[in-house]
mmCIF file of C-alpha atoms and ligand atoms in Angstrom:
data_model
loop_
_atom_site.group_PDB
_atom_site.id
_atom_site.type_symbol
_atom_site.label_atom_id
_atom_site.label_comp_id
_atom_site.label_asym_id
_atom_site.label_seq_id
_atom_site.Cartn_x
_atom_site.Cartn_y
_atom_site.Cartn_z
ATOM 1 C CA MET A 745 28.226 2.490 33.582
ATOM 2 C CA SER A 746 26.252 1.756 30.454
ATOM 3 C CA ARG A 747 26.785 3.134 26.971
ATOM 4 C CA PRO A 748 25.802 6.820 27.031
ATOM 5 C CA LEU A 749 23.808 6.854 23.774
ATOM 6 C CA ARG A 750 20.052 7.355 24.251
ATOM 7 C CA ALA A 751 16.974 8.843 22.660
ATOM 8 C CA ASP A 752 15.030 11.016 25.062
ATOM 9 C CA ILE A 753 11.390 11.298 23.969
ATOM 10 C CA ASP A 754 9.490 14.342 25.216
ATOM 11 C CA LEU A 755 5.843 13.278 25.307
ATOM 12 C CA ASP A 756 4.755 16.791 26.328
ATOM 13 C CA ALA A 757 6.306 18.130 23.110
ATOM 14 C CA LEU A 758 4.389 15.409 21.169
ATOM 15 C CA ARG A 759 1.147 16.561 22.761
ATOM 16 C CA HIS A 760 1.969 20.200 22.041
ATOM 17 C CA ASN A 761 2.636 19.418 18.353
ATOM 18 C CA TYR A 762 -0.610 17.411 18.044
ATOM 19 C CA GLN A 763 -2.549 20.241 19.659
ATOM 20 C CA LEU A 764 -0.909 22.665 17.211
ATOM 21 C CA ALA A 765 -2.163 20.466 14.308
ATOM 22 C CA CYS A 766 -5.653 20.688 15.785
ATOM 23 C CA GLU A 767 -5.469 24.400 16.419
ATOM 24 C CA LEU A 768 -4.340 25.074 12.819
ATOM 25 C CA ALA A 769 -7.324 23.049 11.496
ATOM 26 C CA PRO A 770 -10.206 23.808 13.826
ATOM 27 C CA GLY A 771 -12.756 22.388 11.416
ATOM 28 C CA SER A 772 -10.971 19.047 11.031
ATOM 29 C CA ARG A 773 -10.310 16.006 13.081
ATOM 30 C CA SER A 774 -6.716 14.812 13.003
ATOM 31 C CA LEU A 775 -5.566 11.234 12.686
ATOM 32 C CA ALA A 776 -2.277 10.985 14.506
ATOM 33 C CA VAL A 777 0.006 9.175 12.079
ATOM 34 C CA ILE A 778 2.179 6.768 14.106
ATOM 35 C CA LYS A 779 3.369 4.382 11.358
ATOM 36 C CA ALA A 780 6.986 3.148 11.343
ATOM 37 C CA ASP A 781 6.934 2.893 15.152
ATOM 38 C CA ALA A 782 5.780 6.529 15.355
ATOM 39 C CA TYR A 783 8.600 7.667 13.063
ATOM 40 C CA GLY A 784 11.087 5.938 15.361
ATOM 41 C CA HIS A 785 9.658 7.341 18.614
ATOM 42 C CA GLY A 786 7.815 4.218 19.858
ATOM 43 C CA ALA A 787 4.206 3.818 18.622
ATOM 44 C CA VAL A 788 2.645 2.367 21.757
ATOM 45 C CA ALA A 789 4.108 5.045 24.057
ATOM 46 C CA CYS A 790 3.159 7.825 21.645
ATOM 47 C CA ALA A 791 -0.341 6.470 21.243
ATOM 48 C CA HIS A 792 -0.849 6.384 25.013
ATOM 49 C CA ALA A 793 0.489 9.930 25.295
ATOM 50 C CA LEU A 794 -2.027 11.139 22.719
ATOM 51 C CA ALA A 795 -4.912 8.897 23.836
ATOM 52 C CA ASP A 796 -7.051 11.645 25.349
ATOM 53 C CA LEU A 797 -6.435 14.064 22.439
ATOM 54 C CA ALA A 798 -6.559 11.996 19.239
ATOM 55 C CA PRO A 799 -9.773 10.309 18.068
ATOM 56 C CA ALA A 800 -7.907 7.762 15.947
ATOM 57 C CA PHE A 801 -4.417 6.708 14.816
ATOM 58 C CA ALA A 802 -3.010 5.785 11.436
ATOM 59 C CA VAL A 803 -0.397 3.184 10.520
ATOM 60 C CA ALA A 804 0.834 1.485 7.343
ATOM 61 C CA THR A 805 0.378 -2.197 8.147
ATOM 62 C CA ILE A 806 -1.958 -4.435 10.108
ATOM 63 C CA GLU A 807 1.017 -5.651 12.134
ATOM 64 C CA GLU A 808 1.579 -2.133 13.319
ATOM 65 C CA ALA A 809 -2.086 -1.817 14.199
ATOM 66 C CA LEU A 810 -2.101 -5.132 16.072
ATOM 67 C CA ALA A 811 0.984 -4.053 18.025
ATOM 68 C CA LEU A 812 -1.039 -1.072 19.256
ATOM 69 C CA ARG A 813 -3.795 -3.397 20.381
ATOM 70 C CA ASP A 814 -1.218 -5.565 22.189
ATOM 71 C CA GLY A 815 0.022 -2.444 23.889
ATOM 72 C CA GLY A 816 -3.466 -1.650 25.182
ATOM 73 C CA VAL A 817 -4.477 1.006 22.606
ATOM 74 C CA THR A 818 -8.204 0.695 21.955
ATOM 75 C CA HIS A 819 -8.737 3.602 19.515
ATOM 76 C CA PRO A 820 -9.730 3.134 15.862
ATOM 77 C CA VAL A 821 -6.639 2.649 13.703
ATOM 78 C CA VAL A 822 -6.589 3.496 10.010
ATOM 79 C CA LEU A 823 -4.576 1.219 7.726
ATOM 80 C CA LEU A 824 -3.275 3.838 5.278
ATOM 81 C CA GLU A 825 -2.541 1.302 2.523
ATOM 82 C CA GLY A 826 -5.422 -1.011 3.415
ATOM 83 C CA VAL A 827 -4.767 -4.738 3.443
ATOM 84 C CA PHE A 828 -2.021 -6.620 1.635
ATOM 85 C CA GLU A 829 -4.041 -9.845 1.450
ATOM 86 C CA ALA A 830 -7.739 -10.722 1.831
ATOM 87 C CA ALA A 831 -7.336 -12.572 5.129
ATOM 88 C CA GLU A 832 -6.455 -9.310 6.837
ATOM 89 C CA TYR A 833 -10.002 -8.033 6.341
ATOM 90 C CA VAL A 834 -11.308 -10.550 8.880
ATOM 91 C CA LEU A 835 -8.880 -9.352 11.520
ATOM 92 C CA ALA A 836 -9.444 -5.723 10.614
ATOM 93 C CA ALA A 837 -13.200 -6.075 11.108
ATOM 94 C CA GLN A 838 -12.730 -7.855 14.440
ATOM 95 C CA GLN A 839 -10.291 -5.256 15.735
ATOM 96 C CA GLY A 840 -12.166 -2.147 14.520
ATOM 97 C CA PHE A 841 -9.447 -1.081 12.098
ATOM 98 C CA TRP A 842 -10.424 1.360 9.350
ATOM 99 C CA CYS A 843 -9.186 0.360 5.895
ATOM 100 C CA ALA A 844 -8.073 2.424 2.950
ATOM 101 C CA ILE A 845 -9.083 0.814 -0.331
ATOM 102 C CA HIS A 846 -6.834 1.883 -3.181
ATOM 103 C CA SER A 847 -7.142 -0.848 -5.856
ATOM 104 C CA GLU A 848 -9.586 -3.034 -7.697
ATOM 105 C CA TRP A 849 -8.054 -6.185 -6.164
ATOM 106 C CA GLN A 850 -8.657 -4.897 -2.616
ATOM 107 C CA LEU A 851 -12.272 -4.081 -3.550
ATOM 108 C CA ALA A 852 -12.910 -7.492 -5.125
ATOM 109 C CA ALA A 853 -11.258 -9.239 -2.116
ATOM 110 C CA LEU A 854 -13.492 -7.371 0.300
ATOM 111 C CA GLU A 855 -16.606 -8.265 -1.693
ATOM 112 C CA ALA A 856 -15.554 -11.922 -1.492
ATOM 113 C CA THR A 857 -14.731 -12.068 2.254
ATOM 114 C CA GLU A 858 -17.125 -12.992 5.064
ATOM 115 C CA LEU A 859 -16.814 -10.463 7.880
ATOM 116 C CA SER A 860 -18.019 -10.414 11.442
ATOM 117 C CA ALA A 861 -18.971 -6.766 11.067
ATOM 118 C CA PRO A 862 -18.881 -4.192 8.274
ATOM 119 C CA LEU A 863 -15.611 -2.320 7.855
ATOM 120 C CA SER A 864 -15.066 1.412 7.825
ATOM 121 C CA CYS A 865 -13.659 1.973 4.324
ATOM 122 C CA TRP A 866 -11.630 4.937 3.121
ATOM 123 C CA ILE A 867 -11.688 5.132 -0.677
ATOM 124 C CA LYS A 868 -8.291 6.334 -1.900
ATOM 125 C CA PHE A 869 -8.411 8.678 -4.881
ATOM 126 C CA ASP A 870 -5.334 9.314 -6.998
ATOM 127 C CA SER A 871 -5.547 13.091 -7.420
ATOM 128 C CA GLY A 872 -2.048 13.311 -9.015
ATOM 129 C CA MET A 873 0.517 11.579 -6.806
ATOM 130 C CA HIS A 874 0.247 8.523 -9.105
ATOM 131 C CA ARG A 875 1.217 6.055 -6.459
ATOM 132 C CA LEU A 876 -1.919 4.569 -4.914
ATOM 133 C CA GLY A 877 -5.593 5.178 -5.550
ATOM 134 C CA PHE A 878 -8.513 5.045 -7.970
ATOM 135 C CA THR A 879 -9.254 7.421 -10.838
ATOM 136 C CA ALA A 880 -12.392 9.541 -10.353
ATOM 137 C CA GLU A 881 -14.566 7.155 -12.412
ATOM 138 C CA GLU A 882 -13.223 4.146 -10.517
ATOM 139 C CA ALA A 883 -13.823 5.849 -7.185
ATOM 140 C CA VAL A 884 -17.451 6.425 -8.115
ATOM 141 C CA GLU A 885 -17.782 2.733 -9.002
ATOM 142 C CA ALA A 886 -15.963 1.686 -5.820
ATOM 143 C CA LYS A 887 -18.468 3.650 -3.723
ATOM 144 C CA THR A 888 -21.415 1.979 -5.466
ATOM 145 C CA ARG A 889 -19.902 -1.493 -5.069
ATOM 146 C CA LEU A 890 -18.957 -0.931 -1.411
ATOM 147 C CA GLU A 891 -22.480 0.221 -0.595
ATOM 148 C CA ALA A 892 -23.956 -2.766 -2.418
ATOM 149 C CA SER A 893 -21.616 -5.265 -0.747
ATOM 150 C CA GLY A 894 -22.969 -4.818 2.760
ATOM 151 C CA LYS A 895 -19.321 -5.179 3.926
ATOM 152 C CA ALA A 896 -18.614 -1.503 4.331
ATOM 153 C CA ARG A 897 -19.765 1.289 6.604
ATOM 154 C CA ASP A 898 -18.698 4.913 7.212
ATOM 155 C CA LEU A 899 -17.266 5.516 3.760
ATOM 156 C CA HIS A 900 -14.691 8.275 3.440
ATOM 157 C CA LEU A 901 -12.761 9.676 0.525
ATOM 158 C CA MET A 902 -9.015 10.276 0.935
ATOM 159 C CA THR A 903 -6.192 11.545 -1.215
ATOM 160 C CA HIS A 904 -2.518 12.340 -0.732
ATOM 161 C CA PHE A 905 -0.697 15.464 -1.932
ATOM 162 C CA SER A 906 2.655 15.060 -3.638
ATOM 163 C CA THR A 907 3.818 18.657 -3.524
ATOM 164 C CA ALA A 908 2.340 20.450 -0.504
ATOM 165 C CA ASP A 909 5.874 20.729 0.940
ATOM 166 C CA SER A 910 7.481 22.228 -2.096
ATOM 167 C CA LEU A 911 7.266 25.442 -4.028
ATOM 168 C CA SER A 912 4.978 24.117 -6.804
ATOM 169 C CA PRO A 913 1.616 25.473 -5.797
ATOM 170 C CA ASP A 914 0.075 24.889 -9.245
ATOM 171 C CA TYR A 915 0.238 21.113 -9.033
ATOM 172 C CA PHE A 916 -0.999 21.136 -5.461
ATOM 173 C CA ARG A 917 -3.973 23.282 -6.516
ATOM 174 C CA LYS A 918 -4.726 20.865 -9.360
ATOM 175 C CA GLN A 919 -4.785 17.959 -6.930
ATOM 176 C CA LEU A 920 -6.995 19.850 -4.517
ATOM 177 C CA ALA A 921 -9.463 20.872 -7.232
ATOM 178 C CA ALA A 922 -9.675 17.267 -8.465
ATOM 179 C CA VAL A 923 -10.505 15.857 -5.053
ATOM 180 C CA GLN A 924 -12.983 18.586 -4.255
ATOM 181 C CA THR A 925 -14.795 17.969 -7.543
ATOM 182 C CA LEU A 926 -15.035 14.274 -6.803
ATOM 183 C CA ALA A 927 -16.067 14.872 -3.205
ATOM 184 C CA SER A 928 -19.027 16.995 -4.303
ATOM 185 C CA THR A 929 -20.173 14.128 -6.586
ATOM 186 C CA LEU A 930 -19.683 11.381 -3.974
ATOM 187 C CA GLU A 931 -20.820 13.321 -0.947
ATOM 188 C CA LEU A 932 -18.378 11.608 1.346
ATOM 189 C CA PRO A 933 -16.304 13.033 4.211
ATOM 190 C CA LEU A 934 -12.827 14.015 3.022
ATOM 191 C CA CYS A 935 -9.480 13.041 4.553
ATOM 192 C CA LEU A 936 -6.806 15.290 3.107
ATOM 193 C CA ALA A 937 -3.897 17.101 4.703
ATOM 194 C CA ASN A 938 -0.556 15.581 5.665
ATOM 195 C CA SER A 939 1.833 17.686 7.789
ATOM 196 C CA PRO A 940 2.924 20.202 5.163
ATOM 197 C CA ALA A 941 -0.681 20.849 4.123
ATOM 198 C CA THR A 942 -1.787 21.040 7.761
ATOM 199 C CA LEU A 943 0.929 23.667 8.437
ATOM 200 C CA ALA A 944 0.751 25.693 5.252
ATOM 201 C CA CYS A 945 -2.443 25.087 3.274
ATOM 202 C CA PRO A 946 -5.677 25.740 5.205
ATOM 203 C CA GLU A 947 -7.673 25.301 2.053
ATOM 204 C CA ALA A 948 -6.549 21.657 2.001
ATOM 205 C CA HIS A 949 -7.840 20.831 5.493
ATOM 206 C CA GLY A 950 -10.482 18.128 5.218
ATOM 207 C CA ASP A 951 -13.032 16.646 7.572
ATOM 208 C CA TRP A 952 -9.976 14.686 8.644
ATOM 209 C CA ASN A 953 -6.271 15.455 8.331
ATOM 210 C CA ARG A 954 -3.313 13.079 8.644
ATOM 211 C CA PRO A 955 -0.398 14.873 10.315
ATOM 212 C CA GLY A 956 2.720 12.689 10.729
ATOM 213 C CA ILE A 957 6.172 14.218 10.844
ATOM 214 C CA MET A 958 4.995 17.455 12.434
ATOM 215 C CA LEU A 959 3.859 15.538 15.509
ATOM 216 C CA TYR A 960 7.489 14.724 16.140
ATOM 217 C CA GLY A 961 8.491 18.314 15.812
ATOM 218 C CA ALA A 962 10.377 18.210 12.514
ATOM 219 C CA ASP A 963 9.384 20.950 10.126
ATOM 220 C CA PRO A 964 8.571 19.494 6.698
ATOM 221 C CA LEU A 965 8.261 22.855 4.925
ATOM 222 C CA GLU A 966 10.984 24.058 2.569
ATOM 223 C CA GLY A 967 10.723 27.424 4.301
ATOM 224 C CA ALA A 968 9.486 27.607 7.902
ATOM 225 C CA ASN A 969 6.287 29.571 8.579
ATOM 226 C CA ASP A 970 4.776 31.026 11.742
ATOM 227 C CA ALA A 971 3.013 27.760 12.463
ATOM 228 C CA SER A 972 5.968 25.450 11.843
ATOM 229 C CA ARG A 973 8.184 27.617 14.004
ATOM 230 C CA ARG A 974 5.992 26.603 16.959
ATOM 231 C CA LEU A 975 6.843 22.894 16.607
ATOM 232 C CA LYS A 976 8.915 21.398 19.420
ATOM 233 C CA PRO A 977 11.366 18.534 18.851
ATOM 234 C CA VAL A 978 10.229 15.289 20.474
ATOM 235 C CA MET A 979 13.334 13.124 20.141
ATOM 236 C CA THR A 980 16.699 14.280 21.394
ATOM 237 C CA LEU A 981 19.429 11.834 20.417
ATOM 238 C CA SER A 982 22.438 12.292 22.623
ATOM 239 C CA THR A 983 25.571 10.475 23.726
ATOM 240 C CA ALA A 984 28.933 11.331 25.325
ATOM 241 C CA ILE A 985 32.615 11.608 24.554
ATOM 242 C CA ILE A 986 34.318 8.287 25.353
ATOM 243 C CA ALA A 987 37.909 9.209 24.291
ATOM 244 C CA VAL A 988 39.926 12.260 23.331
ATOM 245 C CA ARG A 989 42.754 12.318 20.800
ATOM 246 C CA GLU A 990 45.279 15.041 19.894
ATOM 247 C CA VAL A 991 45.878 14.860 16.158
ATOM 248 C CA ALA A 992 48.798 16.599 14.467
ATOM 249 C CA VAL A 993 48.574 18.552 11.248
ATOM 250 C CA GLY A 994 48.373 16.222 8.240
ATOM 251 C CA GLU A 995 47.171 13.225 10.227
ATOM 252 C CA PRO A 996 43.957 11.494 9.054
ATOM 253 C CA VAL A 997 41.093 10.423 11.328
ATOM 254 C CA GLY A 998 38.881 7.371 10.920
ATOM 255 C CA TYR A 999 38.104 5.079 7.974
ATOM 256 C CA ALA A 1000 39.709 5.994 4.632
ATOM 257 C CA GLY A 1001 41.212 9.042 6.342
ATOM 258 C CA ARG A 1002 38.449 11.253 5.024
ATOM 259 C CA PHE A 1003 39.144 13.956 7.583
ATOM 260 C CA VAL A 1004 42.711 15.267 7.666
ATOM 261 C CA ALA A 1005 43.780 17.738 10.358
ATOM 262 C CA THR A 1006 44.711 21.131 8.931
ATOM 263 C CA ARG A 1007 45.621 22.456 12.409
ATOM 264 C CA PRO A 1008 46.532 20.739 15.669
ATOM 265 C CA THR A 1009 43.141 19.157 16.365
ATOM 266 C CA ARG A 1010 41.418 17.677 19.424
ATOM 267 C CA ILE A 1011 39.163 14.870 18.371
ATOM 268 C CA GLY A 1012 36.344 13.609 20.577
ATOM 269 C CA VAL A 1013 35.266 10.017 19.975
ATOM 270 C CA ILE A 1014 31.568 9.631 20.707
ATOM 271 C CA ALA A 1015 29.424 6.522 21.211
ATOM 272 C CA CYS A 1016 27.022 6.457 18.250
ATOM 273 C CA GLY A 1017 27.341 5.102 14.703
ATOM 274 C CA TYR A 1018 25.421 3.686 11.810
ATOM 275 C CA GLY A 1019 24.831 0.525 13.853
ATOM 276 C CA ASP A 1020 22.547 2.790 15.883
ATOM 277 C CA GLY A 1021 20.869 4.242 12.820
ATOM 278 C CA TYR A 1022 22.900 7.421 12.460
ATOM 279 C CA ASP A 1023 23.287 8.136 8.749
ATOM 280 C CA ARG A 1024 26.639 7.017 7.327
ATOM 281 C CA HIS A 1025 26.345 9.645 4.603
ATOM 282 C CA ALA A 1026 26.975 12.472 7.142
ATOM 283 C CA VAL A 1027 29.717 14.713 5.711
ATOM 284 C CA ASP A 1028 32.558 16.334 7.639
ATOM 285 C CA GLY A 1029 30.958 19.509 8.959
ATOM 286 C CA THR A 1030 27.709 17.860 10.061
ATOM 287 C CA PRO A 1031 26.643 19.734 13.222
ATOM 288 C CA VAL A 1032 26.723 18.333 16.737
ATOM 289 C CA LEU A 1033 26.351 20.067 20.135
ATOM 290 C CA VAL A 1034 28.907 19.501 22.862
ATOM 291 C CA GLU A 1035 27.956 20.847 26.222
ATOM 292 C CA GLY A 1036 25.593 23.184 24.386
ATOM 293 C CA GLN A 1037 28.279 24.473 21.992
ATOM 294 C CA GLU A 1038 28.105 23.649 18.293
ATOM 295 C CA THR A 1039 30.878 21.822 16.526
ATOM 296 C CA VAL A 1040 31.225 19.323 13.647
ATOM 297 C CA LEU A 1041 31.711 15.754 12.622
ATOM 298 C CA ALA A 1042 35.324 15.062 11.539
ATOM 299 C CA GLY A 1043 35.723 11.710 9.745
ATOM 300 C CA LYS A 1044 33.460 8.991 8.466
ATOM 301 C CA VAL A 1045 30.735 7.589 10.716
ATOM 302 C CA SER A 1046 31.748 4.071 11.896
ATOM 303 C CA MET A 1047 29.367 1.352 13.088
ATOM 304 C CA ASP A 1048 29.619 2.185 16.786
ATOM 305 C CA MET A 1049 31.483 5.488 16.941
ATOM 306 C CA MET A 1050 31.898 8.889 15.419
ATOM 307 C CA THR A 1051 34.690 11.444 15.662
ATOM 308 C CA ILE A 1052 34.068 15.148 16.214
ATOM 309 C CA ASP A 1053 36.280 18.214 16.336
ATOM 310 C CA ILE A 1054 36.385 19.582 19.894
ATOM 311 C CA THR A 1055 39.423 21.816 19.450
ATOM 312 C CA ASP A 1056 37.396 24.964 20.101
ATOM 313 C CA ILE A 1057 35.044 23.563 22.718
ATOM 314 C CA THR A 1058 36.209 24.706 26.106
ATOM 315 C CA GLY A 1059 35.698 22.085 28.774
ATOM 316 C CA ALA A 1060 35.031 19.203 26.368
ATOM 317 C CA GLN A 1061 36.344 16.033 27.898
ATOM 318 C CA VAL A 1062 35.543 12.343 28.375
ATOM 319 C CA GLY A 1063 31.987 12.232 29.638
ATOM 320 C CA SER A 1064 30.860 15.511 28.044
ATOM 321 C CA ARG A 1065 27.313 15.220 26.712
ATOM 322 C CA VAL A 1066 26.903 15.436 22.937
ATOM 323 C CA VAL A 1067 23.538 16.117 21.262
ATOM 324 C CA LEU A 1068 23.219 14.681 17.747
ATOM 325 C CA TRP A 1069 19.802 16.139 17.090
ATOM 326 C CA GLY A 1070 16.768 17.356 18.980
ATOM 327 C CA LYS A 1071 16.664 20.128 21.582
ATOM 328 C CA GLY A 1072 19.126 22.822 20.490
ATOM 329 C CA LEU A 1073 19.943 21.149 17.152
ATOM 330 C CA ASP A 1074 17.306 20.893 14.419
ATOM 331 C CA VAL A 1075 17.178 17.438 12.923
ATOM 332 C CA ASN A 1076 16.621 19.112 9.504
ATOM 333 C CA ARG A 1077 20.128 20.572 9.651
ATOM 334 C CA VAL A 1078 21.624 17.103 10.264
ATOM 335 C CA ALA A 1079 19.443 15.684 7.481
ATOM 336 C CA ALA A 1080 20.762 18.341 5.070
ATOM 337 C CA SER A 1081 24.342 17.279 5.898
ATOM 338 C CA CYS A 1082 23.361 13.675 5.118
ATOM 339 C CA ASP A 1083 21.620 14.583 1.868
ATOM 340 C CA THR A 1084 18.388 13.184 3.282
ATOM 341 C CA ILE A 1085 15.243 14.248 5.136
ATOM 342 C CA SER A 1086 14.307 14.221 8.812
ATOM 343 C CA TYR A 1087 11.928 11.334 8.174
ATOM 344 C CA THR A 1088 14.730 8.882 7.358
ATOM 345 C CA LEU A 1089 16.920 9.926 10.298
ATOM 346 C CA LEU A 1090 14.097 9.585 12.856
ATOM 347 C CA THR A 1091 12.664 6.321 11.490
ATOM 348 C CA GLY A 1092 16.234 5.013 11.119
ATOM 349 C CA ILE A 1093 16.999 4.857 14.826
ATOM 350 C CA LEU A 1094 17.656 1.161 15.607
ATOM 351 C CA PRO A 1095 16.449 -0.894 18.604
ATOM 352 C CA ARG A 1096 19.955 -0.784 20.109
ATOM 353 C CA VAL A 1097 19.321 2.801 21.124
ATOM 354 C CA PRO A 1098 17.423 2.915 24.444
ATOM 355 C CA LYS A 1099 14.455 5.233 24.579
ATOM 356 C CA CYS A 1100 13.767 7.250 27.669
ATOM 357 C CA TYR A 1101 10.270 8.782 27.920
ATOM 358 C CA HIS A 1102 9.524 12.025 29.686
ATOM 359 C CA GLY A 1103 6.280 13.836 30.470
ATOM 360 C CA GLY A 1104 2.929 13.103 28.873
ATOM 361 C CA ARG A 1105 -0.308 13.010 30.800
ATOM 362 C CA GLN A 1106 -0.583 9.301 30.194
ATOM 363 C CA SER A 1107 2.951 8.300 31.030
ATOM 364 C CA ILE A 1108 2.069 6.821 34.410
ATOM 365 C CA ALA A 1109 -0.480 4.597 32.797
ATOM 366 C CA ALA A 1110 1.918 3.699 29.995
ATOM 367 C CA GLN A 1111 4.540 2.540 32.468
ATOM 368 C CA SER A 1112 2.386 -0.372 33.364
ATOM 369 C CA ILE A 1113 1.808 -1.293 29.757
ATOM 370 C CA SER A 1114 4.176 -3.728 28.161
ATOM 371 C CA GLY A 1115 5.543 -3.253 24.705
ATOM 372 C CA THR A 1116 6.503 0.422 24.935
ATOM 373 C CA GLY A 1117 10.122 -0.713 24.621
ATOM 374 C CA GLY A 1118 11.469 2.132 26.710
ATOM 375 C CA THR A 1119 11.805 3.456 30.196
ATOM 376 C CA TYR A 1120 9.965 6.367 31.791
ATOM 377 C CA ALA A 1121 11.897 9.039 33.610
HETATM 378 C C1 PLP B 2373 2.788 8.905 6.083
HETATM 379 C C2 PLP B 2373 1.524 9.410 5.572
HETATM 380 C C3 PLP B 2373 0.998 10.631 6.061
HETATM 381 C C4 PLP B 2373 1.766 11.529 7.011
HETATM 382 O O1 PLP B 2373 2.672 12.305 6.226
HETATM 383 P P1 PLP B 2373 3.598 13.423 6.948
HETATM 384 O O2 PLP B 2373 4.313 14.035 5.789
HETATM 385 O O3 PLP B 2373 4.524 12.651 7.852
HETATM 386 O O4 PLP B 2373 2.703 14.291 7.669
HETATM 387 C C5 PLP B 2373 -0.236 11.039 5.617
HETATM 388 N N1 PLP B 2373 -0.942 10.287 4.727
HETATM 389 C C6 PLP B 2373 -0.475 9.131 4.224
HETATM 390 C C7 PLP B 2373 -1.300 8.365 3.239
HETATM 391 C C8 PLP B 2373 0.798 8.659 4.618
HETATM 392 O O5 PLP B 2373 1.210 7.529 4.071
#
């Protein structure tokens, strides 16, 4: 018997969520954002599952893009932050990667590099996030220089919204107006919406959108809407009870005795901990599902184990299945108990956790492709 912890990945749910992103933005094409190993879901497997739907993928680094090529993914791949050093341009041109250009140094490096073929360049405009990107004047100059360089083709303009997921519509509108003004001057195709904007702001849908977290079924909106309620969770993290303890009133459980029994308590010990990527900040009261019934974490998360209160769960015993998030338990609720967001929980899952893939039109093909790092049910 092997350790019961696993991440089941529902590739049909992934396809459903991607198709929802497309349905919400019928005038846009959608880059499927699969950076950070597809937010912890396995980038190669997810890319294969979306291969017939998505025209292109997006990642954060050239290593991530090359891993897709190694896994047999032939689609265009956008490097969302462009290159980190000039030598990457040569590889990017050979491999058909599309590059964001956000800074003067990247522009100068491209001008100075000999390429086998011109690169598709996505000029990044800082419309108010103040993280990466050119000012409007710099973006105009960047376009002129890229066109003159002979190194670039298929220019696009992209920007990133800082507040589409929060209740500050004024700042969002300011960003949108800034990029629309610039776009009308530059006459370039626009790449705009992330997941929150895809779900909630049709006016911010561009020629291209960049949905990420929504593909994995986690709702990024502060308040769900009709569209986000249609998302389906892709990852279900589950394990089993490996020991049961009867704990008397006043007795502490786990490190530092954070949980103290206030009634005669049955504690289930489950196989999952921060050494698997579960967040150590989870408070007592963090939800878990045992045999489909909801109960709570009781005691600090250890490296390999956690303790849960199963006093009121009829039938809970060694071997009972425990869902930590996914089907039946929204990852956002767990994130709230950890004072974090779904993004960190999903991307935080460590390689020790086996992934088991289900469904997906392409799953048969993917089975024969190395590098997916999981098994197919
Ligand atoms: C990660 C990322 C996205 C996707 O964001 P989500 O909130 O996950 O949809 C889009 N654009 C850029 C530039 C990103 O870095």
